[in-house]
């Protein structure tokens, strides 16, 4: 969670908005032009990359006999995505200096009362990841799609929705849009995807739930597009409200995108239907660069965070995962990957809709003497975990929540 100071404006708390808490990256007296970010935590990033990409690589190139053309496309996408990883590592310090000059910075509320809590940290660095991701996705078209490809229209519609969401997220970071308006932003950004969507309108019920529903495939008709719209709205806002700790926003999206990657390759390997295989390959092409670029951002955003990701990243991440699930035709399975976010939303409903009082920041209390966080009565997973399992450090709490996300 941060407090932002804009040019000519006093620092002020932002109402009911969860953000990652960030720690210092530069000396307090440093001028914006002299900003030197803490080096990214490459050990963590490389470990996460190996942990999440190794199973995917094994399944795609060893376990399943995928077609040679598909493996070639995955290799090309992976190579470009890896290049994007290094570009993001290089651009974040550059962009941080520019954002700091424009007054786009925040302070760490979870470290209030300590010297680290008084240091200004560049914010909205999600704009770097979003731009690099779009460039990668656009370049990949040259290697994989022909001018008459039936997937090209939906692919570009997906990129248009993602681009629209990046723009609206950055506008929110600059203008601090009220929550009621925030709900409309994903609705606007999803319009290109809804207009271009020409796929089926049925959903496959996950096997654990099929026996309860009574059918394996449920036809929704026109309601499917309404479901798509609601999914886009939920994904973007659910990541934004499940936040408040160093690395939590980026960490949860890395876990979800890794799960999506593995799910896609397993579906391709186990299905004989060509359209199903193409849909899941399409999803891989969109989520692989998202995973690598997000890992680069995680290196700077992990505890102690040296940059804020801003609403630009949370909205961009939510929309990207939404279009990946929708165009990959596994939107109902995507919700299973979002179960912690669903639970967090359900616990937050009384406060979000003002059935009970909602504070400006639904963050835990920080004890300056012990350096530990204590849970409040606010209804979000961050505070619920602290109430259930007791006081702990910010880093430990984030790790517990990410383990919960994995499980």
Coordinates of N, CA, C and O in Angstrom, one line a residue, residues 1-3 14 16-23 107-112 179 237-252 301-303 305 307-311 313-314 341 344 348 360-366 373-374 378 380-383 386 392-399 401-402:
X1 N 0.9 -1.2 0.0 CA 0.0 0.0 0.0 C 0.9 1.2 0.0 O 1.9 1.3 0.7
X2 N 0.5 2.2 -0.7 CA 1.3 3.4 -0.8 C 0.5 4.6 -0.7 O -0.7 4.6 -0.8
X3 N 1.1 5.7 -0.4 CA 0.5 7.0 -0.4 C 1.3 7.8 -1.5 O 2.5 7.9 -1.5
X14 N -5.4 7.1 -0.2 CA -6.3 6.8 -1.3 C -7.4 5.9 -0.8 O -7.1 4.9 -0.2
X16 N -9.9 3.1 0.1 CA -10.2 1.7 -0.2 C -9.4 1.1 -1.3 O -10.0 0.3 -2.1
X17 N -8.2 1.4 -1.4 CA -7.4 0.9 -2.6 C -6.2 0.1 -2.1 O -5.4 0.7 -1.4
X18 N -6.1 -1.1 -2.4 CA -5.0 -1.9 -1.9 C -3.9 -1.9 -3.0 O -4.1 -2.0 -4.1
X19 N -2.7 -1.7 -2.5 CA -1.5 -1.7 -3.3 C -0.4 -2.4 -2.6 O -0.4 -2.6 -1.4
X20 N 0.7 -2.8 -3.3 CA 1.8 -3.4 -2.6 C 2.5 -2.5 -1.7 O 2.8 -1.3 -2.1
X21 N 2.9 -2.9 -0.5 CA 3.7 -2.1 0.3 C 5.1 -2.1 -0.2 O 5.6 -3.1 -0.7
X22 N 5.8 -1.0 -0.2 CA 7.1 -1.0 -0.8 C 8.1 -0.4 0.1 O 7.9 0.4 1.0
X23 N 9.4 -0.9 0.0 CA 10.5 -0.4 0.8 C 11.4 0.4 0.0 O 11.3 0.6 -1.2
X107 N 4.6 5.9 -0.7 CA 5.3 5.6 0.6 C 4.7 4.3 1.2 O 3.5 4.0 1.0
X108 N 5.5 3.6 1.9 CA 5.2 2.3 2.4 C 4.4 2.4 3.7 O 4.9 2.7 4.8
X109 N 3.1 2.2 3.7 CA 2.2 2.3 4.9 C 2.5 1.2 5.9 O 2.5 1.4 7.1
X110 N 2.8 0.0 5.3 CA 3.1 -1.1 6.2 C 4.4 -0.9 7.0 O 4.7 -1.7 7.9
X111 N 5.2 0.1 6.7 CA 6.5 0.4 7.4 C 6.4 1.8 8.0 O 7.5 2.4 8.3
X112 N 5.2 2.3 8.2 CA 5.1 3.6 8.8 C 5.7 3.7 10.2 O 5.4 2.8 11.0
X179 N -14.0 4.2 -6.9 CA -14.2 2.8 -7.1 C -15.4 2.5 -8.0 O -15.4 1.5 -8.7
X237 N -10.5 -6.6 -11.2 CA -10.6 -6.0 -9.9 C -10.2 -6.9 -8.7 O -9.8 -6.4 -7.7
X238 N -10.3 -8.2 -8.9 CA -10.0 -9.1 -7.9 C -8.5 -9.1 -7.5 O -8.1 -9.2 -6.4
X239 N -7.6 -8.9 -8.6 CA -6.2 -8.8 -8.3 C -5.9 -7.5 -7.6 O -5.0 -7.4 -6.7
X240 N -6.6 -6.5 -8.0 CA -6.4 -5.2 -7.4 C -6.7 -5.1 -5.9 O -6.1 -4.4 -5.1
X241 N -7.7 -5.9 -5.5 CA -8.1 -5.8 -4.0 C -7.4 -6.9 -3.2 O -7.4 -6.8 -2.0
X242 N -6.8 -7.9 -3.9 CA -6.0 -8.9 -3.1 C -4.6 -8.4 -3.1 O -3.7 -8.9 -3.9
X243 N -4.3 -7.4 -2.3 CA -3.0 -6.7 -2.4 C -2.6 -6.2 -1.0 O -3.3 -6.5 0.0
X244 N -1.6 -5.3 -1.0 CA -1.2 -4.6 0.2 C 0.1 -5.1 0.8 O 0.5 -4.6 1.8
X245 N 0.8 -6.0 0.1 CA 2.1 -6.6 0.6 C 3.1 -6.5 -0.5 O 2.7 -6.6 -1.7
X246 N 4.3 -6.4 -0.2 CA 5.4 -6.4 -1.2 C 5.3 -7.7 -2.0 O 5.4 -8.8 -1.5
X247 N 5.2 -7.6 -3.3 CA 5.2 -8.7 -4.2 C 3.9 -9.5 -4.3 O 3.9 -10.5 -5.1
X248 N 2.9 -9.2 -3.6 CA 1.7 -10.0 -3.6 C 0.9 -9.9 -5.0 O 0.5 -10.9 -5.5
X249 N 0.8 -8.7 -5.5 CA 0.1 -8.6 -6.8 C 0.8 -9.4 -7.9 O 0.2 -10.2 -8.6
X250 N 2.1 -9.1 -8.0 CA 2.8 -9.8 -9.1 C 3.0 -11.3 -8.8 O 2.8 -12.1 -9.7
X251 N 3.2 -11.6 -7.5 CA 3.4 -13.0 -7.2 C 2.1 -13.9 -7.5 O 2.2 -15.0 -8.1
X252 N 0.9 -13.4 -7.2 CA -0.3 -14.1 -7.5 C -0.5 -14.3 -9.0 O -1.0 -15.4 -9.4
X301 N 9.9 -5.9 -7.3 CA 8.7 -5.7 -6.4 C 8.7 -6.6 -5.2 O 7.9 -6.4 -4.3
X302 N 9.6 -7.6 -5.2 CA 9.6 -8.5 -4.0 C 10.2 -7.8 -2.8 O 10.9 -6.8 -2.9
X303 N 9.8 -8.3 -1.6 CA 10.3 -7.6 -0.4 C 11.8 -7.6 -0.2 O 12.4 -8.6 -0.4
X305 N 10.4 -4.2 -1.5 CA 10.1 -3.7 -2.9 C 10.8 -2.3 -3.2 O 10.8 -1.5 -2.3
X307 N 9.9 -0.8 -6.2 CA 9.0 -0.1 -7.1 C 7.6 -0.5 -6.8 O 7.4 -1.6 -6.2
X308 N 6.6 0.4 -7.1 CA 5.2 0.0 -7.0 C 4.8 -0.4 -8.4 O 5.2 0.2 -9.4
X309 N 3.9 -1.3 -8.5 CA 3.4 -1.8 -9.8 C 2.2 -0.9 -10.2 O 2.0 -0.7 -11.4
X310 N 1.4 -0.4 -9.3 CA 0.3 0.5 -9.6 C -0.9 -0.3 -10.2 O -0.9 -1.5 -10.5
X311 N -2.0 0.5 -10.3 CA -3.2 -0.1 -10.9 C -3.0 -0.5 -12.4 O -3.7 -1.3 -12.9
X313 N -0.6 -2.2 -13.6 CA -0.3 -3.6 -13.7 C -1.4 -4.5 -13.3 O -1.7 -5.5 -14.0
X314 N -2.1 -4.2 -12.2 CA -3.2 -5.1 -11.8 C -4.3 -5.2 -12.8 O -4.8 -6.3 -13.0
X341 N -8.7 -15.4 -5.0 CA -9.3 -14.1 -5.3 C -10.8 -14.1 -5.1 O -11.4 -13.1 -4.7
X344 N -11.3 -14.0 -1.4 CA -11.0 -12.6 -0.9 C -12.2 -11.7 -1.3 O -12.5 -10.8 -0.5
X348 N -14.7 -9.6 1.2 CA -14.7 -8.2 1.1 C -16.0 -7.5 0.8 O -16.1 -6.3 0.9
X360 N -10.2 3.6 4.8 CA -9.5 4.0 3.6 C -8.5 3.0 3.1 O -8.4 2.7 1.9
X361 N -7.8 2.3 4.1 CA -6.9 1.3 3.7 C -7.2 0.0 4.6 O -7.1 0.1 5.8
X362 N -7.4 -1.1 3.9 CA -7.7 -2.3 4.7 C -6.4 -3.1 4.9 O -6.3 -4.2 4.5
X363 N -5.5 -2.5 5.6 CA -4.2 -3.1 5.8 C -4.1 -3.5 7.3 O -4.7 -3.0 8.2
X364 N -3.2 -4.4 7.5 CA -2.9 -4.8 8.9 C -2.2 -3.7 9.7 O -1.6 -2.8 9.0
X365 N -2.1 -3.8 11.0 CA -1.3 -2.9 11.8 C 0.1 -3.3 11.9 O 0.4 -4.5 12.0
X366 N 1.0 -2.3 11.7 CA 2.4 -2.6 11.8 C 3.0 -2.2 13.1 O 2.8 -1.0 13.6
X373 N 3.3 -7.7 11.6 CA 2.0 -7.2 11.2 C 1.0 -7.9 12.1 O 1.1 -9.1 12.4
X374 N -0.1 -7.2 12.5 CA -1.2 -7.7 13.3 C -2.4 -7.5 12.5 O -2.7 -6.5 11.9
X378 N -10.8 -6.1 9.3 CA -11.2 -6.0 7.9 C -11.3 -7.4 7.2 O -10.5 -8.3 7.5
X380 N -10.5 -9.2 4.5 CA -9.7 -9.6 3.3 C -8.7 -10.7 3.8 O -8.5 -10.8 5.0
X381 N -8.2 -11.4 2.8 CA -7.4 -12.6 3.2 C -6.1 -12.1 3.9 O -5.6 -12.9 4.8
X382 N -5.6 -11.0 3.6 CA -4.4 -10.5 4.3 C -4.6 -10.5 5.8 O -3.8 -11.0 6.6
X383 N -5.7 -9.9 6.2 CA -6.0 -9.8 7.7 C -6.6 -11.1 8.2 O -6.3 -11.4 9.4
X386 N -3.7 -13.3 9.2 CA -3.0 -12.8 10.4 C -3.9 -13.2 11.6 O -3.3 -13.6 12.7
X392 N 3.1 -12.0 12.0 CA 4.3 -12.4 11.3 C 4.8 -11.2 10.5 O 4.2 -10.2 10.4
X393 N 5.9 -11.4 9.9 CA 6.5 -10.3 9.1 C 5.8 -10.2 7.7 O 5.1 -11.1 7.3
X394 N 6.0 -9.1 7.1 CA 5.3 -8.9 5.8 C 5.7 -9.9 4.8 O 4.9 -10.4 4.0
X395 N 7.0 -10.2 4.7 CA 7.5 -11.2 3.8 C 7.0 -12.6 4.0 O 6.5 -13.3 3.1
X396 N 6.9 -13.0 5.3 CA 6.3 -14.3 5.6 C 4.9 -14.4 5.3 O 4.4 -15.4 4.8
X397 N 4.1 -13.3 5.5 CA 2.7 -13.3 5.2 C 2.5 -13.4 3.7 O 1.6 -14.2 3.2
X398 N 3.3 -12.7 2.9 CA 3.2 -12.8 1.4 C 3.5 -14.2 0.9 O 2.8 -14.7 0.1
X399 N 4.5 -14.8 1.5 CA 4.8 -16.2 1.1 C 3.7 -17.2 1.5 O 3.3 -18.1 0.7
X401 N 0.5 -16.5 1.7 CA -0.6 -16.2 0.7 C -0.3 -16.8 -0.6 O -1.2 -17.3 -1.3
X402 N 0.9 -16.8 -1.1 CA 1.3 -17.3 -2.4 C 1.3 -18.9 -2.3 O 0.9 -19.5 -3.3

